[in-house]
XYZ file of N, CA, C and O in Angstrom:
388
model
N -121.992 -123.456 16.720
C -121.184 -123.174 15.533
C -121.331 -124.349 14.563
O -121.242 -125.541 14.856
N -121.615 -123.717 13.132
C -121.937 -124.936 12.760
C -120.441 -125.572 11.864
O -119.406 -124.994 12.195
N -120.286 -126.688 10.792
C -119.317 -126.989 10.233
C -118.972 -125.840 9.401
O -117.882 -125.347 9.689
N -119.644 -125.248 8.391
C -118.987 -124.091 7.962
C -118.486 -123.098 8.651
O -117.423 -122.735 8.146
N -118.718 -122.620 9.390
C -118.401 -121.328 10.337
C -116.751 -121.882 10.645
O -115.696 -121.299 10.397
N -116.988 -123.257 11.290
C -116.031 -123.893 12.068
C -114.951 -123.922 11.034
O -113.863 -123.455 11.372
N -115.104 -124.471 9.642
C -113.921 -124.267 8.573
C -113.013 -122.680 8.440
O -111.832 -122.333 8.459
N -114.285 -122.055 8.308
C -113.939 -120.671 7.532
C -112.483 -120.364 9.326
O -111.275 -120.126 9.344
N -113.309 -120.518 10.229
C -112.209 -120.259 11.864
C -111.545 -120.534 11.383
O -110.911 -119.583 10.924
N -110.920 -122.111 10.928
C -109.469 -122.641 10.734
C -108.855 -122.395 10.200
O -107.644 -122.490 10.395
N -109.455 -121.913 9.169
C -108.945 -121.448 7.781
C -108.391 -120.287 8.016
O -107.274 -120.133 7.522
N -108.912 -119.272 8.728
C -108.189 -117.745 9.241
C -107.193 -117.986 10.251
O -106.255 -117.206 10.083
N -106.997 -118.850 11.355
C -106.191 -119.035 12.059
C -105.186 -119.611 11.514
O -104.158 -119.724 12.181
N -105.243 -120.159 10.053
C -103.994 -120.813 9.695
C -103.501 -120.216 8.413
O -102.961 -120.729 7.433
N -103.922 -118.703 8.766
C -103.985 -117.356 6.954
C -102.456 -117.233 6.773
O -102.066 -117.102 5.612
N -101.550 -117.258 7.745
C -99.977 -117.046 7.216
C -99.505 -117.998 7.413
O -98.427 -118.095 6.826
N -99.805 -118.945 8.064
C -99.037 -120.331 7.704
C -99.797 -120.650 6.431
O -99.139 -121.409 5.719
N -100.909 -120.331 5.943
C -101.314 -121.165 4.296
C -100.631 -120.398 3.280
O -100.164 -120.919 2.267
N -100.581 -119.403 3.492
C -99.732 -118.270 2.231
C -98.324 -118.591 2.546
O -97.776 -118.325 1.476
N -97.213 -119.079 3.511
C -95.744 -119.299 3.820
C -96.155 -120.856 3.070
O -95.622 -120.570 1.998
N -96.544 -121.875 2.897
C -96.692 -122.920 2.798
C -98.322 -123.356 1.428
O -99.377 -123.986 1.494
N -97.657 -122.631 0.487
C -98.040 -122.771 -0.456
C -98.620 -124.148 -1.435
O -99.170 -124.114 -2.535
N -98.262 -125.339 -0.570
C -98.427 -127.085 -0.933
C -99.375 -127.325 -0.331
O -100.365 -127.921 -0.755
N -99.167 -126.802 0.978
C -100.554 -126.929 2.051
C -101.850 -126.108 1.739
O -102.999 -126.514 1.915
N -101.461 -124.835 1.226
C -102.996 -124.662 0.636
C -103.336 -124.445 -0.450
O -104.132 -123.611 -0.881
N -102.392 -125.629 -1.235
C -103.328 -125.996 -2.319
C -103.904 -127.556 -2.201
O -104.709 -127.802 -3.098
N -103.721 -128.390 -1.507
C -104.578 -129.360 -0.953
C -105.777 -129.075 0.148
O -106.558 -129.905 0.614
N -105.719 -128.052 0.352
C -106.777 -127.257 1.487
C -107.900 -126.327 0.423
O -107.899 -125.111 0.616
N -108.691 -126.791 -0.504
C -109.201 -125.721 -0.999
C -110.385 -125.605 -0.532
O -111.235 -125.255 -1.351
N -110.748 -125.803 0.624
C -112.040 -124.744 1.428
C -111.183 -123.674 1.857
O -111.691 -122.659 2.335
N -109.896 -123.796 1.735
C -109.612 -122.684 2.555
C -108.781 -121.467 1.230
O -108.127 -120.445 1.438
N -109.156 -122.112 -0.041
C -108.529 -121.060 -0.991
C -109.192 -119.995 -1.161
O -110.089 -120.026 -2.004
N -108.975 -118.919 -0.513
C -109.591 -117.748 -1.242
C -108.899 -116.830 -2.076
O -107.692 -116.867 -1.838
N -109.243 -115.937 -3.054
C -108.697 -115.188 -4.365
C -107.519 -114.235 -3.609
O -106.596 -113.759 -4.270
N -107.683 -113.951 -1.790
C -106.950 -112.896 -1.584
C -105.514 -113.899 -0.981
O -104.433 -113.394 -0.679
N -105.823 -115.366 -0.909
C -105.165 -115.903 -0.014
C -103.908 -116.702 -1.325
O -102.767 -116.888 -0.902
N -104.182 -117.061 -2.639
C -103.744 -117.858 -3.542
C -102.616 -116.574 -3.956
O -101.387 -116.625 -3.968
N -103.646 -115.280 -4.325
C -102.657 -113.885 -4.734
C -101.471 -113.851 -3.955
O -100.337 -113.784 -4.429
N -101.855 -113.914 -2.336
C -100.352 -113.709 -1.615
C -99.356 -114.966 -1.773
O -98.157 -114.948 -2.052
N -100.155 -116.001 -1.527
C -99.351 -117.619 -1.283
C -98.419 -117.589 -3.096
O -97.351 -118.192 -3.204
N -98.976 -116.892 -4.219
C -98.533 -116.869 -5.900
C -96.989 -115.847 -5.395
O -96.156 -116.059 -6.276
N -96.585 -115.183 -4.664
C -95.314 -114.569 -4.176
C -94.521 -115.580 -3.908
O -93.626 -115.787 -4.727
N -94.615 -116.443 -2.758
C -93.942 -117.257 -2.164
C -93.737 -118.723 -3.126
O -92.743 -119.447 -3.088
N -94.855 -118.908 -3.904
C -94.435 -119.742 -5.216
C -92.939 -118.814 -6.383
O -92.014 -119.312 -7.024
N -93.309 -117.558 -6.205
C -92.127 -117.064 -7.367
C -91.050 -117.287 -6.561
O -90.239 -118.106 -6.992
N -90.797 -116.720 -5.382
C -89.577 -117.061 -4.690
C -89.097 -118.484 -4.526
O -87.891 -118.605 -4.311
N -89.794 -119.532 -4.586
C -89.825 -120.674 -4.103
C -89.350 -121.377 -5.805
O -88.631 -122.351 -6.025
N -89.786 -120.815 -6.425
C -89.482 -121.170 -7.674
C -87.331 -120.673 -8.365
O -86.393 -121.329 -8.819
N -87.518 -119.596 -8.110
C -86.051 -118.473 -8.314
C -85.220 -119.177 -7.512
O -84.045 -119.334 -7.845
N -85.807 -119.785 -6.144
C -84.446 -120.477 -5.375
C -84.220 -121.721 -5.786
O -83.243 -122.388 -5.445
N -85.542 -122.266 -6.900
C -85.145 -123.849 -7.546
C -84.216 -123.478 -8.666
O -83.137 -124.042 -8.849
N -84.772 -122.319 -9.546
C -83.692 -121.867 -10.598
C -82.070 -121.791 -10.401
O -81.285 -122.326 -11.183
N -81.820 -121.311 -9.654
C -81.040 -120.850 -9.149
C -79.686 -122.139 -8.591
O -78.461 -122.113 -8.709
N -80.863 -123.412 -7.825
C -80.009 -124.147 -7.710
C -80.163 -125.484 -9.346
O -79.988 -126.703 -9.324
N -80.508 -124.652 -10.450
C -80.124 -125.524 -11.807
C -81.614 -126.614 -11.458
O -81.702 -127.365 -12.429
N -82.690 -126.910 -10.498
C -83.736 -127.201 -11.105
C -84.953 -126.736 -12.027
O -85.989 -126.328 -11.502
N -84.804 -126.806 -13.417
C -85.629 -125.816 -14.045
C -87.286 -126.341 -14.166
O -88.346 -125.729 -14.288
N -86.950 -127.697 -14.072
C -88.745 -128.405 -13.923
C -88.984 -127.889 -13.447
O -89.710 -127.051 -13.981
N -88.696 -127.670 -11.742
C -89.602 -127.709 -10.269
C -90.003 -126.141 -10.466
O -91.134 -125.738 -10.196
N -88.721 -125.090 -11.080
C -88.841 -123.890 -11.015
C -89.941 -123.247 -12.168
O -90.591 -122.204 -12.088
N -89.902 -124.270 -13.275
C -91.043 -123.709 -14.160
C -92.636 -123.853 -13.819
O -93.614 -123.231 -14.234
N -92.496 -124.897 -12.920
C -93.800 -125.886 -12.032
C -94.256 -124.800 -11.455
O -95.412 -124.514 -11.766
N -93.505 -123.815 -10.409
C -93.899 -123.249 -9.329
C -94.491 -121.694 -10.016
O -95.511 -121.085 -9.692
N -93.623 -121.382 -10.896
C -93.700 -119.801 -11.368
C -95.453 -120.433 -12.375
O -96.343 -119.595 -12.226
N -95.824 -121.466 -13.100
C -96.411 -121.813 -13.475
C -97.772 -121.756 -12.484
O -98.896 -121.436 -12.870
N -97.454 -122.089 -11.309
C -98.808 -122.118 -10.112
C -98.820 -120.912 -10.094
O -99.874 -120.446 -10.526
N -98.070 -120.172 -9.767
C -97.816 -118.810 -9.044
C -98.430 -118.208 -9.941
O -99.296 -117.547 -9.368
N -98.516 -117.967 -11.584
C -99.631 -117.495 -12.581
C -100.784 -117.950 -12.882
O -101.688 -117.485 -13.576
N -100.630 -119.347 -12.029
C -102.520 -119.400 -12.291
C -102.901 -118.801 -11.146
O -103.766 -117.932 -11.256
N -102.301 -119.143 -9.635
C -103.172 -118.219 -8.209
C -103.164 -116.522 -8.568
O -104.023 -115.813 -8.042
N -102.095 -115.900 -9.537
C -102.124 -114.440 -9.503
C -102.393 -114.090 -11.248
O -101.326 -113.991 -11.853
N -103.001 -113.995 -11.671
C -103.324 -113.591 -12.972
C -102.519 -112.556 -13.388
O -102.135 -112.657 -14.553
N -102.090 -111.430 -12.671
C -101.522 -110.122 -12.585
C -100.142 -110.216 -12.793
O -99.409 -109.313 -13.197
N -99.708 -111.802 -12.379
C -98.061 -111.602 -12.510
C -97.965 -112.646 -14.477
O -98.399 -113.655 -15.033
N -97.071 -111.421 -14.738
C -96.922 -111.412 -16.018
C -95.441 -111.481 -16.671
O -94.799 -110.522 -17.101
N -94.992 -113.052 -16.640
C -93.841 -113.100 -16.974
C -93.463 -114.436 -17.379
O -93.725 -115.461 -16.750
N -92.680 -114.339 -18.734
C -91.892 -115.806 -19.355
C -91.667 -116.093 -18.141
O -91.003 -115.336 -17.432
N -92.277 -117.448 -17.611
C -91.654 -118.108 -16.573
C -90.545 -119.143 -17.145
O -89.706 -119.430 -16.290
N -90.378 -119.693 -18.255
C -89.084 -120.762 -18.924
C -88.365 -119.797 -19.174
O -87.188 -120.122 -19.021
N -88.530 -118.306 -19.623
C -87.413 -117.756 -19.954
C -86.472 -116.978 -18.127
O -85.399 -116.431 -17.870
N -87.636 -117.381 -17.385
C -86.782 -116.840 -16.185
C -86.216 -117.440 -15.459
O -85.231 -117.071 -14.819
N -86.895 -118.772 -15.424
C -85.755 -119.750 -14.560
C -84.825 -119.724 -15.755
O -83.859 -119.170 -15.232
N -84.580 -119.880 -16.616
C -82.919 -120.110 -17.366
C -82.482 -119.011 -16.968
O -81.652 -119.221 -16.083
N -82.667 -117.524 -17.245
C -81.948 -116.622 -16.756
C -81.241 -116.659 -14.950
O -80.132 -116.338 -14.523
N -82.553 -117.236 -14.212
C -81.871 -117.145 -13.158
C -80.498 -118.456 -12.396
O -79.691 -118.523 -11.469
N -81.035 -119.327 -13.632
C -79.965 -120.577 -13.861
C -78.434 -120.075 -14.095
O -77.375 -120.296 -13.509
N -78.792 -119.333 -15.169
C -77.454 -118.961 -16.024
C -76.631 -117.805 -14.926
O -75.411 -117.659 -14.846
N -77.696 -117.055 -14.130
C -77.206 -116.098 -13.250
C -76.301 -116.317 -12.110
O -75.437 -115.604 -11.601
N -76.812 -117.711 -11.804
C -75.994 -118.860 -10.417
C -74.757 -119.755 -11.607
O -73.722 -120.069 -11.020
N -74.776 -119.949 -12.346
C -73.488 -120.319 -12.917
C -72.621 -119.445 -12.803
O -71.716 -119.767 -12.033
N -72.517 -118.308 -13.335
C -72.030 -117.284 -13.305
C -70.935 -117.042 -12.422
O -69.706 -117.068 -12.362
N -72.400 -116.692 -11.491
C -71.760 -116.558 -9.750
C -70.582 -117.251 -9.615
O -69.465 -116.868 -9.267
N -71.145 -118.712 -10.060
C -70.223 -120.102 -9.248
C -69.143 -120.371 -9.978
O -68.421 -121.272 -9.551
N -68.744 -119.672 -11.259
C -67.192 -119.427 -11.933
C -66.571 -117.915 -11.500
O -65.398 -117.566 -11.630
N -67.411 -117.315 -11.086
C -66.370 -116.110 -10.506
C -66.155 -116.277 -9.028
O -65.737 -115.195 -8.616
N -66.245 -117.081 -8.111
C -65.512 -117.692 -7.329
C -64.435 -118.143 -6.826
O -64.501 -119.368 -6.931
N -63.364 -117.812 -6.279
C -61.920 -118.141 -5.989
C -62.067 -119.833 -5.940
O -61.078 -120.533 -5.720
């Protein structure tokens, strides 16, 4: 087996831990492929909505920002959505007893 073969193995044995852990494969790019960035660009939007959410809008514009360069297809104001989902957790946290 040679070194390539041997990458591409690791790289499949580690296909849902690289898409759950979206930091890790983007420092791993032998192991980026177009089908692997598309799924891992989900777990950046979520990962992003739960920064919104807790009032970080950098980290959350950062992530929805990756998440549209790995998925071309997702098509959305990412500054206008972390504030919405900002403003959505305030909300919450005054209608609270």
């Amino acid at each position: 087996m040679d070194f390539d073969n041997l990458l591409l193995s690791g790289c499949n044995l580690l296909n849902n831990y690289l898409i759950a852990h979206p930091e890790v494969l983007e420092e791993l790019q032998s192991c980026q492929t177009r089908s692997r960035l598309v799924k891992a660009a989900t777990v950046l939007v979520i990962q992003g909505e739960k920064l919104a959410r807790n009032d970080d809008m950098n980290g959350a514009v950062e992530k929805f920002g990756k998440a549209q360069q790995w998925d071309n297809n997702l098509k959305f104001d990412f500054q206008a959505r972390a504030k919405e989902l900002a403003n959505q957790a305030k909300g919450d946290k005054e209608t609270l007893p």
